[in-house]
Coordinates of C-alpha atoms in Angstrom, one line a residue:
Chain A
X1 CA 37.1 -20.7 32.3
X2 CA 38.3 -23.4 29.4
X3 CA 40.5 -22.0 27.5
X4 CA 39.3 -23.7 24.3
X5 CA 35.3 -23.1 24.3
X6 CA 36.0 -19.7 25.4
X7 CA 38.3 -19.3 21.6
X8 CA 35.2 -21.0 20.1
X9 CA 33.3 -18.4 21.9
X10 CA 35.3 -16.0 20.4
X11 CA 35.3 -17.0 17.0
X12 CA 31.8 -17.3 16.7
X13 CA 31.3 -14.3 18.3
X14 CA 34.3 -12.7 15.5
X15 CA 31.7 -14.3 12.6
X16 CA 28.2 -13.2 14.3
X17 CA 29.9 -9.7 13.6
X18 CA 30.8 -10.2 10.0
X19 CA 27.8 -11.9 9.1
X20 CA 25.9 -9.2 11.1
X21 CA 27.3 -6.7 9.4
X22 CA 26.4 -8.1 5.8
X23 CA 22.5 -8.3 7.4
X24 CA 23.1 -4.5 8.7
X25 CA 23.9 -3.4 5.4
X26 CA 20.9 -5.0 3.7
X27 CA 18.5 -3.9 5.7
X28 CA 19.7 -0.3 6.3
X29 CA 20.5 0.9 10.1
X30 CA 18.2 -0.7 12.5
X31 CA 19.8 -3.5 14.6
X32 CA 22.1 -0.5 16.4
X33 CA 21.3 -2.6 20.0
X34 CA 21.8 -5.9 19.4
X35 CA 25.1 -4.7 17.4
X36 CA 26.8 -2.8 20.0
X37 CA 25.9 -5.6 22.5
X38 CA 27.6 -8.0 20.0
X39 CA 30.7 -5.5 19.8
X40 CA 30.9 -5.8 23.7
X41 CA 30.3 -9.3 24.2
X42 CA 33.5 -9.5 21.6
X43 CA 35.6 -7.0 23.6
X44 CA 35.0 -8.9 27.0
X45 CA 35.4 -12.4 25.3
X46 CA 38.8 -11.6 24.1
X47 CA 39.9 -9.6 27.4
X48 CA 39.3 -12.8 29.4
X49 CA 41.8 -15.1 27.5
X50 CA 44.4 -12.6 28.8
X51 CA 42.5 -11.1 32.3
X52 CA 43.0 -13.8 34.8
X53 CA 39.8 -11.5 36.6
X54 CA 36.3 -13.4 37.5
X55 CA 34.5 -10.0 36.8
X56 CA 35.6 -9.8 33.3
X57 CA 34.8 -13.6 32.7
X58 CA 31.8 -13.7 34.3
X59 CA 30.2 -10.0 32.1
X60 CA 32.1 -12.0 29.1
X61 CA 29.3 -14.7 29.5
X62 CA 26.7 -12.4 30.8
X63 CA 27.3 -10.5 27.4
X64 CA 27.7 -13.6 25.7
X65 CA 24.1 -14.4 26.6
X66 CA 22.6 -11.2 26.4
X67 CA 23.8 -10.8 22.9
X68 CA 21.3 -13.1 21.2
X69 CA 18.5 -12.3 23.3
X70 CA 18.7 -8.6 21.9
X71 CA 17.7 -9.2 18.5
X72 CA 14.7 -11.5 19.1
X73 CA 12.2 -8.3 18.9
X74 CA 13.4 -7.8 15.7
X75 CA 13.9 -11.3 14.2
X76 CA 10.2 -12.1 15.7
X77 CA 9.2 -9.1 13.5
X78 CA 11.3 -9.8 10.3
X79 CA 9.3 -14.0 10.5
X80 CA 6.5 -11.9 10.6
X81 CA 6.6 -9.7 7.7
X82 CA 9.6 -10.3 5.5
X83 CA 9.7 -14.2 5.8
X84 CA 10.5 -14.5 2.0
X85 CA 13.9 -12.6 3.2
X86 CA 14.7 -14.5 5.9
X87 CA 17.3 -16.6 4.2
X88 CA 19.6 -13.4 4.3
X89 CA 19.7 -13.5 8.1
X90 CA 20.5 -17.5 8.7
X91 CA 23.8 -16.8 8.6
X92 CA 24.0 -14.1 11.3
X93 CA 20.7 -16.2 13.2
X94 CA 22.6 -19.8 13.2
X95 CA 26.0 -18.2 14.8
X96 CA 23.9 -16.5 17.7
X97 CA 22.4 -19.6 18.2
X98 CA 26.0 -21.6 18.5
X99 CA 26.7 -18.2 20.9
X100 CA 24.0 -19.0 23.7
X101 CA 25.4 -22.5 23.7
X102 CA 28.7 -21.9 24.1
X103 CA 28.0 -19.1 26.5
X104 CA 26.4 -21.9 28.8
X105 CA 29.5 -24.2 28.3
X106 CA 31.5 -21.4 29.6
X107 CA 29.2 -20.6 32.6
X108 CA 29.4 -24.3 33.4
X109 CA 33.2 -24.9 33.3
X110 CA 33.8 -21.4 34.6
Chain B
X1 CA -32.0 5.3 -15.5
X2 CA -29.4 7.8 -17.1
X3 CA -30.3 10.3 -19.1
X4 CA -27.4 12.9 -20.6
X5 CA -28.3 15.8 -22.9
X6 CA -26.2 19.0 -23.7
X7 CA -26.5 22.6 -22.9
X8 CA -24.0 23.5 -25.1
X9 CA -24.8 27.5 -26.2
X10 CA -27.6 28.4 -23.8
X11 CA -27.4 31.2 -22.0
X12 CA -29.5 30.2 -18.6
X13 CA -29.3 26.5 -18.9
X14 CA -31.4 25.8 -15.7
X15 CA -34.3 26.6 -17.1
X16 CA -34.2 23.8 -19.6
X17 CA -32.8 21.8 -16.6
X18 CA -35.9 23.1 -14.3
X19 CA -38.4 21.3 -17.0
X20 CA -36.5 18.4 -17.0
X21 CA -36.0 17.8 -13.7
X22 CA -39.8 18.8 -13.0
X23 CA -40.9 15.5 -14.6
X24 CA -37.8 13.4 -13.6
X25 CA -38.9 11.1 -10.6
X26 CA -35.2 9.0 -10.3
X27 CA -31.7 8.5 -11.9
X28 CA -29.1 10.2 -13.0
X29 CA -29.0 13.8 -15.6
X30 CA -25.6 13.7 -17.4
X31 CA -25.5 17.0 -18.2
X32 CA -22.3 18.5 -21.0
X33 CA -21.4 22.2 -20.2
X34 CA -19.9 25.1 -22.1
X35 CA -17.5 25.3 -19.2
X36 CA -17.8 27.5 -15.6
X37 CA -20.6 30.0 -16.2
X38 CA -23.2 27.7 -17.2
X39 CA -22.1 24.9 -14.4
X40 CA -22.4 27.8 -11.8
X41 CA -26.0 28.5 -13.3
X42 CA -26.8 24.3 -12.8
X43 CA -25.3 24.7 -9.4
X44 CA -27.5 27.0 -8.2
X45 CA -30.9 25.2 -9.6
X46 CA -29.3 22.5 -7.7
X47 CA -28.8 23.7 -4.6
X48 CA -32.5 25.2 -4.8
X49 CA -33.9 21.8 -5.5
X50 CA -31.2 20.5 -2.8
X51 CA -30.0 17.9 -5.2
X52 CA -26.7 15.6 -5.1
X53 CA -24.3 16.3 -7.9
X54 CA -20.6 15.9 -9.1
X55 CA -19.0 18.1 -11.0
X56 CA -16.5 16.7 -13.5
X57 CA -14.2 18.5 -15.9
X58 CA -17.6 20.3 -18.5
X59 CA -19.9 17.8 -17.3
X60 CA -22.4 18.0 -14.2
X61 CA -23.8 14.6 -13.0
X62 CA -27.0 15.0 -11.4
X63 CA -28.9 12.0 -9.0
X64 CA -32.9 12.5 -9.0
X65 CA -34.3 10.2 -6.1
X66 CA -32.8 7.1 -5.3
X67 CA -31.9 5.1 -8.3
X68 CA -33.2 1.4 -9.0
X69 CA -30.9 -1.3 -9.0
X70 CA -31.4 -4.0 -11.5
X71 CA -29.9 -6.9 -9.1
X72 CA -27.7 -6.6 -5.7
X73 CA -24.6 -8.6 -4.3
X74 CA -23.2 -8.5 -1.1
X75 CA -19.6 -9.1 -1.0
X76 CA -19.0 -7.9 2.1
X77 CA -16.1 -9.9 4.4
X78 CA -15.0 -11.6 1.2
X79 CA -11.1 -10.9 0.8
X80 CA -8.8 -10.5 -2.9
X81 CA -9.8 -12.1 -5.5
X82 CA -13.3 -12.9 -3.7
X83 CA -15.4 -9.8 -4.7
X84 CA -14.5 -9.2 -8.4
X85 CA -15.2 -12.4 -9.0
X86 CA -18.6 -12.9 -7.5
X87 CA -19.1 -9.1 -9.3
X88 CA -17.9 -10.2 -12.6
X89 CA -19.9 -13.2 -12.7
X90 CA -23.0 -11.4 -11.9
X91 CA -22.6 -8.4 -14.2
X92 CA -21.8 -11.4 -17.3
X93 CA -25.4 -12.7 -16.4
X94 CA -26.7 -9.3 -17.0
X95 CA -27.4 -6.5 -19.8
X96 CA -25.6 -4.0 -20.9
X97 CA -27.3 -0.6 -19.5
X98 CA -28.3 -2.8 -16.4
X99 CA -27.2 -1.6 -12.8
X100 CA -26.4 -3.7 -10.3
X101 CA -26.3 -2.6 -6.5
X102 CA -22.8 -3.7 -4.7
X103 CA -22.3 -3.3 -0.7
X104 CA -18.9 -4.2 -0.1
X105 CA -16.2 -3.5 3.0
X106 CA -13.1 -1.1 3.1
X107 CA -10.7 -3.6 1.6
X108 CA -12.7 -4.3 -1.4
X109 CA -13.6 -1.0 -2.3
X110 CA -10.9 0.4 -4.7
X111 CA -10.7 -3.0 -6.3
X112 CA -13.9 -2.7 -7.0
X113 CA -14.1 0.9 -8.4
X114 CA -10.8 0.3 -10.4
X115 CA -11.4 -3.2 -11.5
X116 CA -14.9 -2.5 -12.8
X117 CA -13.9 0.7 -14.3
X118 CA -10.8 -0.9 -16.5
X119 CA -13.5 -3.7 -17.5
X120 CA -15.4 -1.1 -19.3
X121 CA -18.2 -1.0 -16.8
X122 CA -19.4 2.9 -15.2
X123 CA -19.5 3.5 -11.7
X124 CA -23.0 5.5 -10.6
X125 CA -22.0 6.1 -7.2
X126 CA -20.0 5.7 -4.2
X127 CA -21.5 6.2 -0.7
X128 CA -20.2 5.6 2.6
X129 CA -22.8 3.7 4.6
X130 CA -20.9 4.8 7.9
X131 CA -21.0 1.4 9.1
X132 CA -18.0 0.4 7.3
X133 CA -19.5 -0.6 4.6
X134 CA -20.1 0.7 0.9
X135 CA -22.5 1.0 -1.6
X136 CA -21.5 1.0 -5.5
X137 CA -24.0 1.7 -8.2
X138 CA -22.6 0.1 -11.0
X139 CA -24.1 0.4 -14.9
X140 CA -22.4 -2.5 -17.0
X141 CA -21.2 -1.5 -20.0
X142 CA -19.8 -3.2 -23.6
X143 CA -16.0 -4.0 -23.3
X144 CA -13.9 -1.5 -24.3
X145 CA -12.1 -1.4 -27.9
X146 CA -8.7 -2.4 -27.8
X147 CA -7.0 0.6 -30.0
X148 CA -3.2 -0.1 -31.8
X149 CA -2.5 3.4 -31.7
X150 CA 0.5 4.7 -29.7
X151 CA 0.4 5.6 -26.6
X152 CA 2.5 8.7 -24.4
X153 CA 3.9 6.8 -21.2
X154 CA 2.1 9.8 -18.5
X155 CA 1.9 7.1 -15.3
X156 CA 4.6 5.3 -13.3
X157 CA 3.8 2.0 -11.3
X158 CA 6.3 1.2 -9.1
X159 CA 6.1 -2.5 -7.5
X160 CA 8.1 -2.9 -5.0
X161 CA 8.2 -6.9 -3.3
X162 CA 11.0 -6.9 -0.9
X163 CA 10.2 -4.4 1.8
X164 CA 12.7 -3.0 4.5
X165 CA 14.5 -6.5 4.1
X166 CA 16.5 -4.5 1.6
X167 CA 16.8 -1.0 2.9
X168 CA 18.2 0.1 -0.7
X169 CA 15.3 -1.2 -3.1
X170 CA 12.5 0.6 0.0
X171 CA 14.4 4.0 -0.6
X172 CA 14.5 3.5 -4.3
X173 CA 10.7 2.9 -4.4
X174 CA 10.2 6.3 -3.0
X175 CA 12.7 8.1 -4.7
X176 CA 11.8 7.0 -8.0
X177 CA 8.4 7.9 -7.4
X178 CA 9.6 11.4 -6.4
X179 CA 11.6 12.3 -9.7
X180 CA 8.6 10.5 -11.1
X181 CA 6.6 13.4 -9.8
X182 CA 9.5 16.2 -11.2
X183 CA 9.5 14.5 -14.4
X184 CA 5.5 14.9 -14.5
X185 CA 5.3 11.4 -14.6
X186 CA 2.3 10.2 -12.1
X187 CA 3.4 7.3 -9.5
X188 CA 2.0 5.1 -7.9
X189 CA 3.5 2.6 -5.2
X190 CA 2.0 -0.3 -4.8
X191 CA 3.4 -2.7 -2.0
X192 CA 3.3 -6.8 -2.5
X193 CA 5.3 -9.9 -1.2
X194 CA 7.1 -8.8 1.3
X195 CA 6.9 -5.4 0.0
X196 CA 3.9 -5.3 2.4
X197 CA 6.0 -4.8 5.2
X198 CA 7.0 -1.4 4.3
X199 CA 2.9 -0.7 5.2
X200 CA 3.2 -2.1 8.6
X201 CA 2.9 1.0 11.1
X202 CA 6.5 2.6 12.0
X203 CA 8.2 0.1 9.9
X204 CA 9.8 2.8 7.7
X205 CA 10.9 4.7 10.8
X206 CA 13.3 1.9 11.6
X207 CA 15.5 2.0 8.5
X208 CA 17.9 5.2 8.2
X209 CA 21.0 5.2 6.0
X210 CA 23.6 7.4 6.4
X211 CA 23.4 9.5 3.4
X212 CA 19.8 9.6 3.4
X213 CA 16.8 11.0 5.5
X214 CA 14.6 8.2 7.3
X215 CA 13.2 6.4 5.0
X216 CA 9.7 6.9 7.5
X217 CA 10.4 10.7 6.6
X218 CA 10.6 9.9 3.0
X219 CA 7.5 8.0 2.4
X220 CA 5.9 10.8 4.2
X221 CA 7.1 13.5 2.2
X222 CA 5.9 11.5 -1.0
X223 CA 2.7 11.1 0.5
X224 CA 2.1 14.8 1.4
X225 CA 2.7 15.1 -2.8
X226 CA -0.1 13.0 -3.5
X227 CA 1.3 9.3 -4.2
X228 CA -0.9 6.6 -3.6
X229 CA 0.6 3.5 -2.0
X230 CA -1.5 0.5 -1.9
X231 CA -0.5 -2.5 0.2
X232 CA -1.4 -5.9 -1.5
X233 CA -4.5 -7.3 0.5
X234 CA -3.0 -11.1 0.4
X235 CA 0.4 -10.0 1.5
X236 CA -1.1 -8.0 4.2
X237 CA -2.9 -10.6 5.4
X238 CA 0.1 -13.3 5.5
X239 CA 1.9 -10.8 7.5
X240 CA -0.3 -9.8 10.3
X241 CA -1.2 -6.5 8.9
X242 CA -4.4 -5.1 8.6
X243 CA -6.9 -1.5 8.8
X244 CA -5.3 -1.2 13.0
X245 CA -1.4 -1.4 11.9
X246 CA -1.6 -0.1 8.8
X247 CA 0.6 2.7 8.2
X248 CA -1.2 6.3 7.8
X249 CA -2.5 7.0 4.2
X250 CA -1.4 3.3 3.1
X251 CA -4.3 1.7 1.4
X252 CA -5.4 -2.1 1.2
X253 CA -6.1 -3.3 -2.4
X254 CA -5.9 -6.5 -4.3
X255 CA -5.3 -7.7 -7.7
X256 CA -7.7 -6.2 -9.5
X257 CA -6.5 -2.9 -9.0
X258 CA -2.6 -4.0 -9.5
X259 CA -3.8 -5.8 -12.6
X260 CA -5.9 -2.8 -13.8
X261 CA -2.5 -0.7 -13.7
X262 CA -0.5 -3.0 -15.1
X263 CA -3.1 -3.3 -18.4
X264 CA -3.4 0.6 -18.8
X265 CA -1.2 0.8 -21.8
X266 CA -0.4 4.9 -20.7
X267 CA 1.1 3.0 -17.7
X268 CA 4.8 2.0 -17.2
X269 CA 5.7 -0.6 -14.7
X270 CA 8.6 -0.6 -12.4
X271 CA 9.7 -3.8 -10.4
X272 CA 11.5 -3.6 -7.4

């Protein structure tokens, strides 16, 4: 895996948390999933600059895909009814786009 | 036609309400009580005659035959602002005393009732055609006398427009409206913007805080007390939500019966 998209992997990943958090906490408990998935994808990301394993790299991208699929129920429901919100989830919705990207760079160079 | 008298005194009032009725073909008696004795004395005339009536507070309100509307509108499948309007502009055309026959749908019903009612008009009747449709008896009536004098805040109406995309504002809509109710202060919620959300079935099950129950819990609780929660009819409708994912015991009205609260000067709103 390269090195360098997997630290912008893992950067991105580092903000998607923060800004997901700030979301979280706005909208009271309800993105529990997608969160955990997030926190995992994060985990596995950083084990695979130092885990010369194929297993860990390969669930680091699996998660790293995975992660932004989770909250489509939700952000498909939150267009729906609370569009005049939406603004306060571009942050968090922007970095999980740059995530799936990234997460195919890696799969590719992997 | 409406006919109200008093009984005020007499001992057996149904047997001045027995000649009266004997040579009353249609409309509405608006009879004024003493109080329980003498309304229990009307009842059961009534029931003899099998009559319609409504008791409210001293006053029995008695329908004789079917009454005669002046003029009828159909306003059925017209959405907010839609029925007032076409309503308003037909009672304007008419005179006062005159009643005018409405059938409207669900969604336009308490906008209707509560709209007309704060523009000084009486409404007859209510009755559920059990098609979906309703039938309002309306009498237009003079406009009502704007009085200066002051006036004991006794009703809560809390707006709420930003829905479960801010989990602290949804719980604060139905707290308030629950110390509202210990502070004998009467709520009401009414739901706009994306406030509306907060109506859309199991919505209010998804947020939870910490420190508090579910909110879903919450609004249920506040319900069981008796607070009406209307959801905007124009929101709804730009979000998808309408009679099949409604929450329970939400209610669709429009903006007559948000601007009839907001005008009732015993009425204190609350934006959230």
């Amino acid at each position: 895996m390269n090195g360098v998209i997997t630290l912008v992997s893992l950067s991105v990943i580092f903000g998607a948390m923060l800004s997901g958090f700030a979301t979280f906490r706005l909208t009271g408990m309800r993105l529990m999933p997608h969160f955990a998935s997030l926190i995992i994808a994060f985990i596995l990301t950083l084990a695979s600059l130092f885990v010369n394993n194929d297993l860990v790299g390969y669930l680091a991208i699996a998660f790293q895909i995975i992660t932004p699929l989770t909250i489509c129920p939700t952000i498909c429901n939150i267009l729906k009814t609370q569009f005049q919100n939406t603004g306060i989830y571009s942050a968090h919705l922007a970095l999980m786009g740059m995530l799936v990207v990234l997460a195919l760079g890696n799969l590719v160079v992997f | 036609m409406i006919r109200k008298f008093k009984v005020k005194g007499l001992r057996s009032p149904s047997l001045l309400l027995d000649m009266i009725l004997s040579d009353t073909t249609e409309g509405i008696l608006v009879v004024e009580t003493d109080g329980e004795e003498q309304i229990k004395d009307i009842e059961n005339l009534l029931k003899k005659y099998n009559l319609k009536y409504e008791v409210d507070g001293n006053t029995v309100k008695i329908y004789v035959g079917e009454i005669q509307a002046d003029k009828t509108i159909n306003v059925v499948g017209a959405t907010c602002p839609g029925p007032i309007m076409m309503v308003s502009d037909i009672l304007s055309k008419m005179k006062i005393g005159e009643v005018l026959e409405i059938t409207c749908g669900k969604n336009a019903l308490t906008d209707l009732t509560e709209g007309l009612k704060g523009m000084g008009h009486e409404i007859i009747k209510v009755e559920d055609k059990g098609d979906g449709t309703y039938r309002i008896l309306v009498k237009k009536g003079e406009k009502k006398e704007e009085k200066a004098a002051v006036t004991k805040i006794d009703e809560i109406f809390i707006i709420n427009t930003t829905g479960t995309g801010n989990a602290e504002k949804a719980y604060a809509t139905f707290m308030m409206a629950d110390v509202a109710l210990k502070m004998n202060l009467k709520p009401t919620i009414f739901l706009m913007m994306d406030g509306a959300s907060l109506g859309l079935k199991g919505e209010c099950d998804k947020v939870k805080h910490p420190a508090f129950p579910k909110l879903g819990d919450m609004v249920r609780e506040i319900q069981k007390k008796g607070v009406k929660i209307y959801v905007c009819e124009v929101s709804a409708k730009f979000r998808g939500i309408d009679e099949n994912n409604l929450e329970e015991g939400f209610e669709i009205a429009g903006a007559p019966t948000f601007l009839n609260y907001l005008s009732k000067p015993n009425v204190r709103p609350v934006w959230l």
